[in-house]
XYZ file of C-alpha atoms in Angstrom:
273
model
C -50.479 65.645 9.237
C -48.464 62.674 10.474
C -45.505 63.334 12.714
C -42.233 61.558 12.060
C -39.714 60.392 14.618
C -36.533 58.594 13.657
C -36.034 55.705 16.089
C -33.109 53.253 16.016
C -34.133 49.672 15.302
C -32.885 48.551 18.710
C -35.106 51.104 20.477
C -38.128 50.049 18.441
C -37.485 46.397 19.293
C -37.564 47.190 22.988
C -41.038 48.767 22.958
C -43.251 46.941 25.452
C -45.808 44.770 23.689
C -49.193 43.781 25.082
C -51.262 44.059 21.882
C -49.872 43.977 18.345
C -46.140 44.708 17.846
C -45.131 48.356 17.478
C -42.891 48.714 14.438
C -40.805 51.840 13.862
C -42.548 54.345 11.554
C -45.801 52.335 11.585
C -48.828 54.437 10.653
C -51.754 54.788 13.042
C -54.818 57.002 13.121
C -54.046 58.379 16.574
C -51.273 58.113 19.153
C -53.062 58.341 22.505
C -51.451 58.858 25.907
C -53.674 57.975 28.852
C -52.420 59.885 31.914
C -54.136 58.589 35.064
C -54.168 60.423 38.399
C -53.143 58.348 41.443
C -52.684 61.156 43.972
C -53.359 60.222 47.584
C -56.678 62.023 47.663
C -58.123 58.831 46.164
C -58.852 55.787 48.286
C -57.726 52.248 47.472
C -61.283 51.456 46.324
C -61.343 54.462 43.997
C -57.980 53.482 42.523
C -59.370 49.985 41.887
C -62.500 51.356 40.195
C -60.357 53.624 38.062
C -58.033 50.830 36.881
C -60.955 48.498 36.151
C -62.801 51.315 34.382
C -59.953 51.892 31.934
C -59.692 48.158 31.265
C -63.431 47.854 30.596
C -63.475 50.916 28.344
C -60.447 49.955 26.234
C -61.805 46.441 25.610
C -65.384 47.551 24.915
C -66.854 46.645 21.488
C -67.677 50.322 20.898
C -64.022 51.351 21.200
C -62.813 48.498 18.996
C -65.465 49.417 16.418
C -64.320 53.055 16.461
C -60.734 51.896 15.821
C -61.900 49.871 12.814
C -63.489 52.927 11.232
C -60.214 54.856 10.935
C -58.109 55.267 7.808
C -55.474 52.777 9.043
C -57.805 50.843 11.369
C -55.289 50.907 14.176
C -54.284 53.175 17.037
C -51.338 53.276 19.432
C -51.796 53.822 23.146
C -49.646 54.102 26.232
C -50.862 54.512 29.816
C -49.029 55.861 32.850
C -50.080 56.825 36.368
C -49.015 60.199 37.764
C -49.045 62.246 40.959
C -46.112 64.568 41.767
C -44.064 65.956 38.897
C -41.383 63.334 39.623
C -43.830 60.410 39.578
C -44.829 58.814 36.270
C -45.275 55.046 36.429
C -45.675 53.357 33.049
C -48.325 50.634 33.110
C -48.753 50.066 29.365
C -45.952 50.935 26.954
C -46.643 51.967 23.348
C -48.985 49.311 22.015
C -50.887 48.917 18.747
C -54.591 48.086 19.005
C -56.313 46.982 15.817
C -58.492 44.074 16.969
C -60.613 42.904 19.867
C -57.835 40.516 20.864
C -55.364 43.409 21.093
C -57.783 45.421 23.244
C -58.465 42.436 25.496
C -54.726 41.899 25.990
C -54.254 45.509 27.107
C -57.212 45.207 29.487
C -55.758 42.024 30.980
C -52.415 43.739 31.542
C -54.147 46.609 33.340
C -55.949 44.163 35.623
C -52.787 42.168 36.383
C -51.479 44.766 38.862
C -52.923 47.362 41.227
C -52.497 51.106 41.588
C -50.804 52.793 44.549
C -51.465 56.326 45.729
C -48.603 58.811 45.573
C -48.005 62.306 46.955
C -49.056 65.657 45.439
C -50.904 66.565 42.230
C -48.895 67.846 39.274
C -51.054 67.991 36.159
C -48.306 70.030 34.521
C -45.786 67.271 35.259
C -48.148 64.709 33.714
C -48.570 66.837 30.576
C -44.806 67.290 30.238
C -44.239 63.535 30.584
C -47.020 62.706 28.118
C -45.639 65.232 25.621
C -42.234 63.566 25.821
C -43.794 60.164 25.132
C -45.507 61.510 22.022
C -42.396 63.311 20.809
C -40.327 60.108 20.971
C -42.959 57.543 19.946
C -41.746 55.106 17.239
C -44.870 55.796 15.151
C -46.414 57.866 12.387
C -49.692 59.261 13.776
C -52.215 61.500 12.047
C -53.262 62.840 15.461
C -51.534 63.053 18.844
C -53.716 63.179 21.936
C -53.156 63.349 25.704
C -56.115 62.109 27.736
C -55.630 63.276 31.317
C -57.776 62.399 34.339
C -57.662 64.032 37.761
C -59.662 64.774 40.901
C -58.101 68.110 41.841
C -56.232 71.136 40.502
C -52.502 71.370 39.911
C -50.652 72.059 43.171
C -47.034 71.258 42.313
C -44.623 71.838 39.454
C -44.858 74.590 36.848
C -48.253 76.256 36.226
C -50.543 73.916 34.308
C -51.227 76.513 31.603
C -47.526 76.647 30.793
C -47.364 72.890 30.195
C -50.641 72.942 28.250
C -49.528 75.750 25.945
C -46.209 74.037 25.215
C -47.992 70.823 24.219
C -50.611 72.595 22.108
C -47.847 74.545 20.287
C -46.488 71.150 19.155
C -49.814 70.186 17.599
C -50.928 67.984 20.503
C -54.529 67.908 21.727
C -55.208 67.601 25.473
C -58.573 66.235 26.602
C -59.725 66.032 30.210
C -61.601 63.698 32.537
C -62.142 65.719 35.735
C -63.446 63.539 38.555
C -65.985 65.590 40.487
C -66.293 63.004 43.261
C -66.032 64.009 46.915
C -64.971 60.756 48.538
C -61.507 59.854 49.700
C -58.885 61.714 51.674
C -58.013 65.446 51.682
C -61.325 66.788 50.444
C -60.264 70.272 51.496
C -57.993 70.349 48.443
C -60.885 69.767 46.036
C -62.565 72.610 44.167
C -66.274 72.641 43.348
C -65.793 73.764 39.756
C -63.088 71.314 38.716
C -64.875 70.857 35.384
C -64.523 74.582 34.692
C -60.889 74.478 35.838
C -60.181 71.744 33.290
C -61.978 73.689 30.558
C -60.115 76.931 31.281
C -56.719 75.675 32.379
C -56.010 72.090 31.275
C -57.516 71.108 27.925
C -56.495 72.604 24.603
C -55.594 71.975 20.986
C -57.653 70.968 17.923
C -61.022 69.490 18.936
C -60.193 69.456 22.663
C -62.989 68.578 25.105
C -63.563 67.285 28.611
C -66.062 64.845 30.130
C -66.684 65.291 33.879
C -67.368 62.326 36.156
C -69.753 63.110 39.029
C -70.004 59.625 40.498
C -67.682 56.619 40.417
C -70.518 54.539 38.958
C -70.164 56.671 35.816
C -66.428 56.214 35.434
C -66.118 53.274 33.015
C -68.870 54.639 30.770
C -67.328 58.118 30.748
C -63.930 56.706 29.731
C -65.514 54.539 27.024
C -67.448 57.468 25.564
C -64.375 59.673 25.679
C -62.190 57.085 23.912
C -64.751 56.654 21.134
C -64.771 60.401 20.563
C -60.968 60.653 20.632
C -60.378 57.701 18.337
C -63.112 58.308 15.800
C -63.623 62.043 16.276
C -67.304 61.130 16.605
C -69.486 63.262 18.834
C -71.718 60.871 20.727
C -75.022 62.176 22.015
C -74.132 62.604 25.686
C -74.569 65.282 28.326
C -71.673 67.238 29.778
C -69.233 66.874 26.906
C -67.632 70.297 27.013
C -65.350 71.598 24.226
C -62.360 73.826 24.858
C -63.336 77.499 24.999
C -61.022 79.981 23.376
C -63.385 82.963 23.554
C -62.339 85.405 26.250
C -64.781 85.309 29.131
C -64.497 86.255 32.770
C -60.972 85.534 34.090
C -60.311 82.253 35.884
C -57.566 81.663 38.440
C -55.563 78.731 37.053
C -53.259 78.889 40.096
C -56.072 78.030 42.525
C -54.541 74.632 43.372
C -51.160 76.118 44.221
C -52.813 78.765 46.413
C -54.880 76.188 48.308
C -51.715 74.162 48.928
C -49.874 77.209 50.254
C -52.731 77.870 52.671
C -53.342 74.322 53.886
C -50.482 72.107 52.773
C -48.559 72.457 56.036
C -51.144 70.109 57.601
C -49.953 67.310 55.330
C -46.181 67.470 55.591
C -46.100 63.709 56.227
C -49.018 62.799 53.971
C -48.983 65.025 50.921
C -51.904 65.067 48.535
């Protein structure tokens, strides 16, 4: 069911445009928020690969083809970079993509600037910010999706399950892209089962899934595959696409990131992860 948000004409006119214009109450198949982790555990090179990976995925022919197969043949996206719960840097404002030219324009905008690492890791803060963007979007969307990437567990802000459950209660789906890489700074804050953490603690809602990235060489392809699935609700034949699990299994500690920070965070008072 489409969600409806009344937006004054002046607000709608101020929406940042990189692809096609966003008109108030315009119908799209999906409103997609891309929430990208830029915590300081990632090196400058990793941040570059990540930014270029999103640009390559968004402008890929497979993604554009998936958009064209929808009921309205258009989607709306916005992309912001996050770290602490007070850091959310908008890179792409709400933008309509319905053609290859639109997708190419978004990719060019992503490549026009660079990412900068910021302190701490608040997945819950990113979910709250993304939820607010969806709640106030000047669009009519059949589906609302948050696509969140990250290389570590939540270690700041409210518990991630609290933010997830609030978003899911509003009919929003949260998908995950856990980065299982072990390069970069502050490896002692990583957890070996980040993919399981995302499955148990981060993703949720109708059709939720996560796609882990084990090597940076896989990043662009993983994002492309994930976007195709989110846009077209098409399950590509690919390993390690894990759906949300709602069946009660053995308990999982969704506060593991906060506990690791309490134990080791004092070492990084001047260089927070």
